[in-house]
């Protein structure tokens, strides 16, 4: 609902990129709400520093892509690489869990 309302308000003023920004805002509000709700049931550990870095990188990527810059693709590749390095331990755990689940299924 928030996304729709913000789209109605901002798209006429900011154009198509407003849809991307309002979606980001909507997902952020949803994430905060769900995080608060989940904490009532289980202990949730969140690395807010890592999330802040990730958020800044993604916002930087969005801003650079909205401009007509010649280096936007290289910047995007760099940001993706930094994100992978930032979350490498979690990615390793994810791939390990997938491998275990696949072995169990055989």
PDB file of N, CA and C in Angstrom:
ATOM      1  N   UNK A   1       0.830  -1.190   0.000  1.00  0.00           N
ATOM      2  CA  UNK A   1       0.000   0.000   0.000  1.00  0.00           C
ATOM      3  C   UNK A   1       0.873   1.251   0.000  1.00  0.00           C
ATOM      4  N   UNK A   2       1.917   1.229   0.818  1.00  0.00           N
ATOM      5  CA  UNK A   2       2.822   2.379   0.866  1.00  0.00           C
ATOM      6  C   UNK A   2       3.467   2.610  -0.494  1.00  0.00           C
ATOM      7  N   UNK A   3       3.893   1.527  -1.117  1.00  0.00           N
ATOM      8  CA  UNK A   3       4.524   1.616  -2.435  1.00  0.00           C
ATOM      9  C   UNK A   3       3.575   2.252  -3.448  1.00  0.00           C
ATOM     10  N   UNK A   4       2.331   1.836  -3.447  1.00  0.00           N
ATOM     11  CA  UNK A   4       1.348   2.362  -4.397  1.00  0.00           C
ATOM     12  C   UNK A   4       1.112   3.850  -4.155  1.00  0.00           C
ATOM     13  N   UNK A   5       0.926   4.225  -2.898  1.00  0.00           N
ATOM     14  CA  UNK A   5       0.683   5.634  -2.574  1.00  0.00           C
ATOM     15  C   UNK A   5       1.878   6.492  -2.981  1.00  0.00           C
ATOM     16  N   UNK A   6       3.078   6.033  -2.648  1.00  0.00           N
ATOM     17  CA  UNK A   6       4.271   6.803  -3.014  1.00  0.00           C
ATOM     18  C   UNK A   6       4.436   6.878  -4.530  1.00  0.00           C
ATOM     19  N   UNK A   7       4.125   5.799  -5.220  1.00  0.00           N
ATOM     20  CA  UNK A   7       4.194   5.834  -6.687  1.00  0.00           C
ATOM     21  C   UNK A   7       3.243   6.873  -7.260  1.00  0.00           C
ATOM     22  N   UNK A   8       2.024   6.910  -6.762  1.00  0.00           N
ATOM     23  CA  UNK A   8       1.043   7.877  -7.246  1.00  0.00           C
ATOM     24  C   UNK A   8       1.528   9.308  -7.005  1.00  0.00           C
ATOM     25  N   UNK A   9       2.152   9.526  -5.866  1.00  0.00           N
ATOM     26  CA  UNK A   9       2.616  10.874  -5.527  1.00  0.00           C
ATOM     27  C   UNK A   9       3.890  11.246  -6.282  1.00  0.00           C
ATOM     28  N   UNK A  10       4.852  10.321  -6.361  1.00  0.00           N
ATOM     29  CA  UNK A  10       6.191  10.679  -6.832  1.00  0.00           C
ATOM     30  C   UNK A  10       6.448  10.471  -8.321  1.00  0.00           C
ATOM     31  N   UNK A  11       5.795   9.517  -8.960  1.00  0.00           N
ATOM     32  CA  UNK A  11       6.079   9.277 -10.376  1.00  0.00           C
ATOM     33  C   UNK A  11       5.796  10.508 -11.240  1.00  0.00           C
ATOM     34  N   UNK A  12       4.693  11.209 -11.022  1.00  0.00           N
ATOM     35  CA  UNK A  12       4.486  12.418 -11.842  1.00  0.00           C
ATOM     36  C   UNK A  12       5.570  13.484 -11.644  1.00  0.00           C
ATOM     37  N   UNK A  13       6.170  13.511 -10.479  1.00  0.00           N
ATOM     38  CA  UNK A  13       7.194  14.516 -10.174  1.00  0.00           C
ATOM     39  C   UNK A  13       8.600  14.082 -10.583  1.00  0.00           C
ATOM     40  N   UNK A  14       8.929  12.801 -10.350  1.00  0.00           N
ATOM     41  CA  UNK A  14      10.296  12.336 -10.544  1.00  0.00           C
ATOM     42  C   UNK A  14      10.478  11.410 -11.740  1.00  0.00           C
ATOM     43  N   UNK A  15       9.396  10.952 -12.325  1.00  0.00           N
ATOM     44  CA  UNK A  15       9.500  10.060 -13.469  1.00  0.00           C
ATOM     45  C   UNK A  15       9.634   8.608 -13.057  1.00  0.00           C
ATOM     46  N   UNK A  16      10.122   7.815 -13.987  1.00  0.00           N
ATOM     47  CA  UNK A  16      10.186   6.367 -13.811  1.00  0.00           C
ATOM     48  C   UNK A  16      11.079   5.962 -12.635  1.00  0.00           C
ATOM     49  N   UNK A  17      12.142   6.682 -12.395  1.00  0.00           N
ATOM     50  CA  UNK A  17      13.047   6.310 -11.297  1.00  0.00           C
ATOM     51  C   UNK A  17      12.349   6.369  -9.943  1.00  0.00           C
ATOM     52  N   UNK A  18      11.278   7.145  -9.850  1.00  0.00           N
ATOM     53  CA  UNK A  18      10.528   7.209  -8.593  1.00  0.00           C
ATOM     54  C   UNK A  18       9.991   5.834  -8.211  1.00  0.00           C
ATOM     55  N   UNK A  19       9.627   5.033  -9.209  1.00  0.00           N
ATOM     56  CA  UNK A  19       9.121   3.683  -8.934  1.00  0.00           C
ATOM     57  C   UNK A  19      10.190   2.845  -8.234  1.00  0.00           C
ATOM     58  N   UNK A  20      11.418   2.974  -8.669  1.00  0.00           N
ATOM     59  CA  UNK A  20      12.512   2.229  -8.030  1.00  0.00           C
ATOM     60  C   UNK A  20      12.732   2.711  -6.598  1.00  0.00           C
ATOM     61  N   UNK A  21      12.722   4.007  -6.414  1.00  0.00           N
ATOM     62  CA  UNK A  21      12.943   4.550  -5.071  1.00  0.00           C
ATOM     63  C   UNK A  21      11.793   4.206  -4.125  1.00  0.00           C
ATOM     64  N   UNK A  22      10.559   4.271  -4.622  1.00  0.00           N
ATOM     65  CA  UNK A  22       9.433   3.940  -3.758  1.00  0.00           C
ATOM     66  C   UNK A  22       9.403   2.451  -3.423  1.00  0.00           C
ATOM     67  N   UNK A  23       9.847   1.626  -4.348  1.00  0.00           N
ATOM     68  CA  UNK A  23       9.947   0.194  -4.058  1.00  0.00           C
ATOM     69  C   UNK A  23      10.983  -0.050  -2.970  1.00  0.00           C
ATOM     70  N   UNK A  24      12.099   0.647  -3.045  1.00  0.00           N
ATOM     71  CA  UNK A  24      13.121   0.544  -2.003  1.00  0.00           C
ATOM     72  C   UNK A  24      12.545   0.951  -0.654  1.00  0.00           C
ATOM     73  N   UNK A  25      11.822   2.049  -0.627  1.00  0.00           N
ATOM     74  CA  UNK A  25      11.215   2.507   0.623  1.00  0.00           C
ATOM     75  C   UNK A  25      10.216   1.471   1.136  1.00  0.00           C
ATOM     76  N   UNK A  26       9.390   0.941   0.243  1.00  0.00           N
ATOM     77  CA  UNK A  26       8.415  -0.072   0.639  1.00  0.00           C
ATOM     78  C   UNK A  26       9.063  -1.319   1.202  1.00  0.00           C
ATOM     79  N   UNK A  27      10.104  -1.808   0.544  1.00  0.00           N
ATOM     80  CA  UNK A  27      10.812  -2.992   1.043  1.00  0.00           C
ATOM     81  C   UNK A  27      11.478  -2.709   2.387  1.00  0.00           C
ATOM     82  N   UNK A  28      12.023  -1.516   2.547  1.00  0.00           N
ATOM     83  CA  UNK A  28      12.671  -1.166   3.814  1.00  0.00           C
ATOM     84  C   UNK A  28      11.657  -1.146   4.950  1.00  0.00           C
ATOM     85  N   UNK A  29      10.509  -0.526   4.727  1.00  0.00           N
ATOM     86  CA  UNK A  29       9.465  -0.480   5.755  1.00  0.00           C
ATOM     87  C   UNK A  29       8.984  -1.893   6.071  1.00  0.00           C
ATOM     88  N   UNK A  30       8.811  -2.732   5.044  1.00  0.00           N
ATOM     89  CA  UNK A  30       8.396  -4.118   5.257  1.00  0.00           C
ATOM     90  C   UNK A  30       9.442  -4.876   6.057  1.00  0.00           C
ATOM     91  N   UNK A  31      10.717  -4.692   5.726  1.00  0.00           N
ATOM     92  CA  UNK A  31      11.796  -5.382   6.436  1.00  0.00           C
ATOM     93  C   UNK A  31      11.815  -4.977   7.902  1.00  0.00           C
ATOM     94  N   UNK A  32      11.691  -3.677   8.181  1.00  0.00           N
ATOM     95  CA  UNK A  32      11.696  -3.214   9.572  1.00  0.00           C
ATOM     96  C   UNK A  32      10.522  -3.830  10.332  1.00  0.00           C
ATOM     97  N   UNK A  33       9.347  -3.795   9.730  1.00  0.00           N
ATOM     98  CA  UNK A  33       8.174  -4.366  10.395  1.00  0.00           C
ATOM     99  C   UNK A  33       8.319  -5.854  10.668  1.00  0.00           C
ATOM    100  N   UNK A  34       8.809  -6.569   9.683  1.00  0.00           N
ATOM    101  CA  UNK A  34       8.989  -8.019   9.862  1.00  0.00           C
ATOM    102  C   UNK A  34      10.081  -8.326  10.881  1.00  0.00           C
ATOM    103  N   UNK A  35      11.146  -7.531  10.884  1.00  0.00           N
ATOM    104  CA  UNK A  35      12.219  -7.731  11.865  1.00  0.00           C
ATOM    105  C   UNK A  35      11.697  -7.554  13.283  1.00  0.00           C
ATOM    106  N   UNK A  36      10.891  -6.524  13.482  1.00  0.00           N
ATOM    107  CA  UNK A  36      10.320  -6.293  14.807  1.00  0.00           C
ATOM    108  C   UNK A  36       9.397  -7.444  15.193  1.00  0.00           C
ATOM    109  N   UNK A  37       8.582  -7.904  14.272  1.00  0.00           N
ATOM    110  CA  UNK A  37       7.652  -8.999  14.551  1.00  0.00           C
ATOM    111  C   UNK A  37       8.383 -10.311  14.844  1.00  0.00           C
ATOM    112  N   UNK A  38       9.412 -10.605  14.064  1.00  0.00           N
ATOM    113  CA  UNK A  38      10.162 -11.848  14.253  1.00  0.00           C
ATOM    114  C   UNK A  38      10.857 -11.856  15.602  1.00  0.00           C
ATOM    115  N   UNK A  39      11.322 -10.701  16.054  1.00  0.00           N
ATOM    116  CA  UNK A  39      12.006 -10.636  17.351  1.00  0.00           C
ATOM    117  C   UNK A  39      11.102 -11.015  18.511  1.00  0.00           C
ATOM    118  N   UNK A  40       9.799 -10.947  18.315  1.00  0.00           N
ATOM    119  CA  UNK A  40       8.896 -11.367  19.381  1.00  0.00           C
ATOM    120  C   UNK A  40       8.855 -12.889  19.495  1.00  0.00           C
ATOM    121  N   UNK A  41       9.336 -13.588  18.456  1.00  0.00           N
ATOM    122  CA  UNK A  41       9.272 -15.056  18.450  1.00  0.00           C
ATOM    123  C   UNK A  41      10.636 -15.707  18.614  1.00  0.00           C
ATOM    124  N   UNK A  42      11.671 -15.150  17.972  1.00  0.00           N
ATOM    125  CA  UNK A  42      13.011 -15.735  18.035  1.00  0.00           C
ATOM    126  C   UNK A  42      14.041 -14.624  18.183  1.00  0.00           C
ATOM    127  N   UNK A  43      15.216 -15.029  18.668  1.00  0.00           N
ATOM    128  CA  UNK A  43      16.303 -14.065  18.773  1.00  0.00           C
ATOM    129  C   UNK A  43      16.897 -13.871  17.377  1.00  0.00           C
ATOM    130  N   UNK A  44      16.876 -12.655  16.910  1.00  0.00           N
ATOM    131  CA  UNK A  44      17.348 -12.340  15.567  1.00  0.00           C
ATOM    132  C   UNK A  44      18.606 -11.488  15.671  1.00  0.00           C
ATOM    133  N   UNK A  45      19.678 -11.968  15.061  1.00  0.00           N
ATOM    134  CA  UNK A  45      20.923 -11.204  15.063  1.00  0.00           C
ATOM    135  C   UNK A  45      21.086 -10.528  13.707  1.00  0.00           C
ATOM    136  N   UNK A  46      21.220  -9.225  13.733  1.00  0.00           N
ATOM    137  CA  UNK A  46      21.378  -8.459  12.510  1.00  0.00           C
ATOM    138  C   UNK A  46      22.632  -7.617  12.638  1.00  0.00           C
ATOM    139  N   UNK A  47      23.479  -7.691  11.629  1.00  0.00           N
ATOM    140  CA  UNK A  47      24.678  -6.864  11.585  1.00  0.00           C
ATOM    141  C   UNK A  47      24.312  -5.558  10.875  1.00  0.00           C
ATOM    142  N   UNK A  48      23.933  -4.568  11.680  1.00  0.00           N
ATOM    143  CA  UNK A  48      23.460  -3.310  11.102  1.00  0.00           C
ATOM    144  C   UNK A  48      24.558  -2.556  10.367  1.00  0.00           C
ATOM    145  N   UNK A  49      25.793  -2.710  10.795  1.00  0.00           N
ATOM    146  CA  UNK A  49      26.912  -2.068  10.091  1.00  0.00           C
ATOM    147  C   UNK A  49      27.044  -2.602   8.674  1.00  0.00           C
ATOM    148  N   UNK A  50      27.005  -3.924   8.556  1.00  0.00           N
ATOM    149  CA  UNK A  50      27.096  -4.558   7.246  1.00  0.00           C
ATOM    150  C   UNK A  50      25.902  -4.186   6.376  1.00  0.00           C
ATOM    151  N   UNK A  51      24.732  -4.158   6.992  1.00  0.00           N
ATOM    152  CA  UNK A  51      23.537  -3.782   6.234  1.00  0.00           C
ATOM    153  C   UNK A  51      23.604  -2.331   5.770  1.00  0.00           C
ATOM    154  N   UNK A  52      24.151  -1.449   6.597  1.00  0.00           N
ATOM    155  CA  UNK A  52      24.278  -0.040   6.218  1.00  0.00           C
ATOM    156  C   UNK A  52      25.229   0.108   5.032  1.00  0.00           C
ATOM    157  N   UNK A  53      26.348  -0.611   5.074  1.00  0.00           N
ATOM    158  CA  UNK A  53      27.296  -0.568   3.952  1.00  0.00           C
ATOM    159  C   UNK A  53      26.617  -1.079   2.689  1.00  0.00           C
ATOM    160  N   UNK A  54      25.898  -2.171   2.808  1.00  0.00           N
ATOM    161  CA  UNK A  54      25.201  -2.747   1.668  1.00  0.00           C
ATOM    162  C   UNK A  54      24.168  -1.764   1.110  1.00  0.00           C
ATOM    163  N   UNK A  55      23.424  -1.121   1.990  1.00  0.00           N
ATOM    164  CA  UNK A  55      22.417  -0.151   1.582  1.00  0.00           C
ATOM    165  C   UNK A  55      23.052   1.030   0.850  1.00  0.00           C
ATOM    166  N   UNK A  56      24.133   1.544   1.385  1.00  0.00           N
ATOM    167  CA  UNK A  56      24.822   2.671   0.743  1.00  0.00           C
ATOM    168  C   UNK A  56      25.345   2.261  -0.630  1.00  0.00           C
ATOM    169  N   UNK A  57      25.894   1.058  -0.728  1.00  0.00           N
ATOM    170  CA  UNK A  57      26.385   0.580  -2.027  1.00  0.00           C
ATOM    171  C   UNK A  57      25.257   0.469  -3.047  1.00  0.00           C
ATOM    172  N   UNK A  58      24.140  -0.092  -2.627  1.00  0.00           N
ATOM    173  CA  UNK A  58      23.006  -0.236  -3.544  1.00  0.00           C
ATOM    174  C   UNK A  58      22.418   1.111  -3.943  1.00  0.00           C
ATOM    175  N   UNK A  59      22.362   2.047  -3.004  1.00  0.00           N
ATOM    176  CA  UNK A  59      21.877   3.391  -3.336  1.00  0.00           C
ATOM    177  C   UNK A  59      22.839   4.082  -4.304  1.00  0.00           C
ATOM    178  N   UNK A  60      24.131   3.899  -4.083  1.00  0.00           N
ATOM    179  CA  UNK A  60      25.133   4.460  -4.989  1.00  0.00           C
ATOM    180  C   UNK A  60      24.957   3.882  -6.380  1.00  0.00           C
ATOM    181  N   UNK A  61      24.762   2.591  -6.451  1.00  0.00           N
ATOM    182  CA  UNK A  61      24.550   1.929  -7.732  1.00  0.00           C
ATOM    183  C   UNK A  61      23.301   2.480  -8.423  1.00  0.00           C
ATOM    184  N   UNK A  62      22.226   2.672  -7.685  1.00  0.00           N
ATOM    185  CA  UNK A  62      20.992   3.193  -8.266  1.00  0.00           C
ATOM    186  C   UNK A  62      21.182   4.613  -8.786  1.00  0.00           C
ATOM    187  N   UNK A  63      21.864   5.430  -8.028  1.00  0.00           N
ATOM    188  CA  UNK A  63      22.089   6.821  -8.455  1.00  0.00           C
ATOM    189  C   UNK A  63      22.972   6.864  -9.687  1.00  0.00           C
ATOM    190  N   UNK A  64      24.029   6.075  -9.699  1.00  0.00           N
ATOM    191  CA  UNK A  64      24.942   6.058 -10.853  1.00  0.00           C
ATOM    192  C   UNK A  64      24.214   5.572 -12.103  1.00  0.00           C
ATOM    193  N   UNK A  65      23.353   4.565 -11.945  1.00  0.00           N
ATOM    194  CA  UNK A  65      22.618   4.056 -13.105  1.00  0.00           C
ATOM    195  C   UNK A  65      21.579   5.045 -13.614  1.00  0.00           C
ATOM    196  N   UNK A  66      21.108   5.920 -12.732  1.00  0.00           N
ATOM    197  CA  UNK A  66      20.121   6.901 -13.182  1.00  0.00           C
ATOM    198  C   UNK A  66      20.773   8.045 -13.955  1.00  0.00           C
ATOM    199  N   UNK A  67      22.082   8.119 -13.914  1.00  0.00           N
ATOM    200  CA  UNK A  67      22.818   9.153 -14.654  1.00  0.00           C
ATOM    201  C   UNK A  67      23.374   8.555 -15.948  1.00  0.00           C
ATOM    202  N   UNK A  68      23.677   9.415 -16.883  1.00  0.00           N
ATOM    203  CA  UNK A  68      24.246   8.954 -18.159  1.00  0.00           C
ATOM    204  C   UNK A  68      25.763   8.949 -18.061  1.00  0.00           C
ATOM    205  N   UNK A  69      26.294   8.041 -17.255  1.00  0.00           N
ATOM    206  CA  UNK A  69      27.744   7.966 -17.054  1.00  0.00           C
ATOM    207  C   UNK A  69      28.305   6.782 -17.831  1.00  0.00           C
ATOM    208  N   UNK A  70      29.455   6.972 -18.420  1.00  0.00           N
ATOM    209  CA  UNK A  70      30.054   5.923 -19.243  1.00  0.00           C
ATOM    210  C   UNK A  70      30.581   4.752 -18.415  1.00  0.00           C
ATOM    211  N   UNK A  71      30.885   4.997 -17.160  1.00  0.00           N
ATOM    212  CA  UNK A  71      31.489   3.950 -16.325  1.00  0.00           C
ATOM    213  C   UNK A  71      30.470   3.248 -15.423  1.00  0.00           C
ATOM    214  N   UNK A  72      29.181   3.420 -15.684  1.00  0.00           N
ATOM    215  CA  UNK A  72      28.179   2.857 -14.779  1.00  0.00           C
ATOM    216  C   UNK A  72      28.213   1.331 -14.721  1.00  0.00           C
ATOM    217  N   UNK A  73      28.535   0.676 -15.821  1.00  0.00           N
ATOM    218  CA  UNK A  73      28.563  -0.794 -15.801  1.00  0.00           C
ATOM    219  C   UNK A  73      29.747  -1.312 -14.995  1.00  0.00           C
ATOM    220  N   UNK A  74      30.902  -0.660 -15.126  1.00  0.00           N
ATOM    221  CA  UNK A  74      32.067  -1.073 -14.350  1.00  0.00           C
ATOM    222  C   UNK A  74      31.841  -0.824 -12.862  1.00  0.00           C
ATOM    223  N   UNK A  75      31.204   0.289 -12.557  1.00  0.00           N
ATOM    224  CA  UNK A  75      30.884   0.585 -11.160  1.00  0.00           C
ATOM    225  C   UNK A  75      29.936  -0.475 -10.611  1.00  0.00           C
ATOM    226  N   UNK A  76      28.967  -0.868 -11.404  1.00  0.00           N
ATOM    227  CA  UNK A  76      28.016  -1.885 -10.981  1.00  0.00           C
ATOM    228  C   UNK A  76      28.711  -3.220 -10.719  1.00  0.00           C
ATOM    229  N   UNK A  77      29.599  -3.604 -11.592  1.00  0.00           N
ATOM    230  CA  UNK A  77      30.356  -4.848 -11.397  1.00  0.00           C
ATOM    231  C   UNK A  77      31.173  -4.769 -10.116  1.00  0.00           C
ATOM    232  N   UNK A  78      31.792  -3.619  -9.876  1.00  0.00           N
ATOM    233  CA  UNK A  78      32.571  -3.433  -8.648  1.00  0.00           C
ATOM    234  C   UNK A  78      31.702  -3.527  -7.406  1.00  0.00           C
ATOM    235  N   UNK A  79      30.533  -2.919  -7.450  1.00  0.00           N
ATOM    236  CA  UNK A  79      29.634  -2.954  -6.301  1.00  0.00           C
ATOM    237  C   UNK A  79      29.137  -4.369  -6.054  1.00  0.00           C
ATOM    238  N   UNK A  80      28.831  -5.096  -7.095  1.00  0.00           N
ATOM    239  CA  UNK A  80      28.406  -6.495  -6.943  1.00  0.00           C
ATOM    240  C   UNK A  80      29.532  -7.318  -6.312  1.00  0.00           C
ATOM    241  N   UNK A  81      30.756  -7.087  -6.757  1.00  0.00           N
ATOM    242  CA  UNK A  81      31.904  -7.810  -6.190  1.00  0.00           C
ATOM    243  C   UNK A  81      32.069  -7.499  -4.701  1.00  0.00           C
ATOM    244  N   UNK A  82      31.926  -6.239  -4.335  1.00  0.00           N
ATOM    245  CA  UNK A  82      32.042  -5.859  -2.920  1.00  0.00           C
ATOM    246  C   UNK A  82      30.913  -6.504  -2.110  1.00  0.00           C
ATOM    247  N   UNK A  83      29.703  -6.530  -2.667  1.00  0.00           N
ATOM    248  CA  UNK A  83      28.583  -7.163  -1.967  1.00  0.00           C
ATOM    249  C   UNK A  83      28.849  -8.652  -1.751  1.00  0.00           C
ATOM    250  N   UNK A  84      29.385  -9.317  -2.756  1.00  0.00           N
ATOM    251  CA  UNK A  84      29.704 -10.746  -2.621  1.00  0.00           C
ATOM    252  C   UNK A  84      30.740 -10.947  -1.524  1.00  0.00           C
ATOM    253  N   UNK A  85      31.781 -10.125  -1.516  1.00  0.00           N
ATOM    254  CA  UNK A  85      32.798 -10.233  -0.469  1.00  0.00           C
ATOM    255  C   UNK A  85      32.216  -9.928   0.909  1.00  0.00           C
ATOM    256  N   UNK A  86      31.332  -8.959   0.967  1.00  0.00           N
ATOM    257  CA  UNK A  86      30.712  -8.562   2.230  1.00  0.00           C
ATOM    258  C   UNK A  86      29.896  -9.708   2.835  1.00  0.00           C
ATOM    259  N   UNK A  87      29.224 -10.460   1.976  1.00  0.00           N
ATOM    260  CA  UNK A  87      28.356 -11.536   2.444  1.00  0.00           C
ATOM    261  C   UNK A  87      28.914 -12.922   2.136  1.00  0.00           C
ATOM    262  N   UNK A  88      30.201 -13.033   1.904  1.00  0.00           N
ATOM    263  CA  UNK A  88      30.812 -14.314   1.567  1.00  0.00           C
ATOM    264  C   UNK A  88      30.570 -15.396   2.617  1.00  0.00           C
ATOM    265  N   UNK A  89      30.726 -15.107   3.908  1.00  0.00           N
ATOM    266  CA  UNK A  89      30.451 -16.166   4.899  1.00  0.00           C
ATOM    267  C   UNK A  89      29.016 -16.692   4.812  1.00  0.00           C
ATOM    268  N   UNK A  90      28.052 -15.803   4.626  1.00  0.00           N
ATOM    269  CA  UNK A  90      26.658 -16.228   4.517  1.00  0.00           C
ATOM    270  C   UNK A  90      26.426 -17.009   3.230  1.00  0.00           C
ATOM    271  N   UNK A  91      27.089 -16.619   2.168  1.00  0.00           N
ATOM    272  CA  UNK A  91      26.958 -17.347   0.903  1.00  0.00           C
ATOM    273  C   UNK A  91      27.524 -18.754   1.025  1.00  0.00           C
ATOM    274  N   UNK A  92      28.657 -18.881   1.714  1.00  0.00           N
ATOM    275  CA  UNK A  92      29.233 -20.210   1.928  1.00  0.00           C
ATOM    276  C   UNK A  92      28.275 -21.091   2.729  1.00  0.00           C
ATOM    277  N   UNK A  93      27.663 -20.518   3.775  1.00  0.00           N
ATOM    278  CA  UNK A  93      26.694 -21.273   4.572  1.00  0.00           C
ATOM    279  C   UNK A  93      25.494 -21.679   3.726  1.00  0.00           C
ATOM    280  N   UNK A  94      25.028 -20.768   2.889  1.00  0.00           N
ATOM    281  CA  UNK A  94      23.888 -21.061   2.023  1.00  0.00           C
ATOM    282  C   UNK A  94      24.207 -22.204   1.065  1.00  0.00           C
ATOM    283  N   UNK A  95      25.358 -22.125   0.397  1.00  0.00           N
ATOM    284  CA  UNK A  95      25.727 -23.179  -0.549  1.00  0.00           C
ATOM    285  C   UNK A  95      25.944 -24.512   0.155  1.00  0.00           C
ATOM    286  N   UNK A  96      26.490 -24.473   1.366  1.00  0.00           N
ATOM    287  CA  UNK A  96      26.680 -25.699   2.146  1.00  0.00           C
ATOM    288  C   UNK A  96      25.325 -26.319   2.500  1.00  0.00           C
ATOM    289  N   UNK A  97      24.380 -25.490   2.909  1.00  0.00           N
ATOM    290  CA  UNK A  97      23.049 -25.996   3.258  1.00  0.00           C
ATOM    291  C   UNK A  97      22.348 -26.572   2.030  1.00  0.00           C
ATOM    292  N   UNK A  98      22.513 -25.927   0.885  1.00  0.00           N
ATOM    293  CA  UNK A  98      21.915 -26.435  -0.350  1.00  0.00           C
ATOM    294  C   UNK A  98      22.520 -27.784  -0.715  1.00  0.00           C
ATOM    295  N   UNK A  99      23.851 -27.888  -0.598  1.00  0.00           N
ATOM    296  CA  UNK A  99      24.525 -29.151  -0.915  1.00  0.00           C
ATOM    297  C   UNK A  99      24.047 -30.262   0.002  1.00  0.00           C
ATOM    298  N   UNK A 100      23.889 -29.971   1.301  1.00  0.00           N
ATOM    299  CA  UNK A 100      23.408 -30.975   2.255  1.00  0.00           C
ATOM    300  C   UNK A 100      21.978 -31.404   1.910  1.00  0.00           C
ATOM    301  N   UNK A 101      21.145 -30.434   1.556  1.00  0.00           N
ATOM    302  CA  UNK A 101      19.752 -30.751   1.229  1.00  0.00           C
ATOM    303  C   UNK A 101      19.679 -31.609  -0.025  1.00  0.00           C
ATOM    304  N   UNK A 102      20.527 -31.328  -0.986  1.00  0.00           N
ATOM    305  CA  UNK A 102      20.545 -32.109  -2.228  1.00  0.00           C
ATOM    306  C   UNK A 102      21.030 -33.534  -1.962  1.00  0.00           C
ATOM    307  N   UNK A 103      22.020 -33.687  -1.082  1.00  0.00           N
ATOM    308  CA  UNK A 103      22.505 -35.024  -0.750  1.00  0.00           C
ATOM    309  C   UNK A 103      21.430 -35.823  -0.015  1.00  0.00           C
ATOM    310  N   UNK A 104      20.687 -35.159   0.865  1.00  0.00           N
ATOM    311  CA  UNK A 104      19.621 -35.825   1.602  1.00  0.00           C
ATOM    312  C   UNK A 104      18.513 -36.294   0.663  1.00  0.00           C
ATOM    313  N   UNK A 105      18.258 -35.521  -0.365  1.00  0.00           N
ATOM    314  CA  UNK A 105      17.188 -35.847  -1.292  1.00  0.00           C
ATOM    315  C   UNK A 105      17.491 -37.025  -2.192  1.00  0.00           C
ATOM    316  N   UNK A 106      18.738 -37.415  -2.305  1.00  0.00           N
ATOM    317  CA  UNK A 106      19.111 -38.531  -3.195  1.00  0.00           C
ATOM    318  C   UNK A 106      18.910 -39.856  -2.540  1.00  0.00           C
TER     319      UNK A 106
END
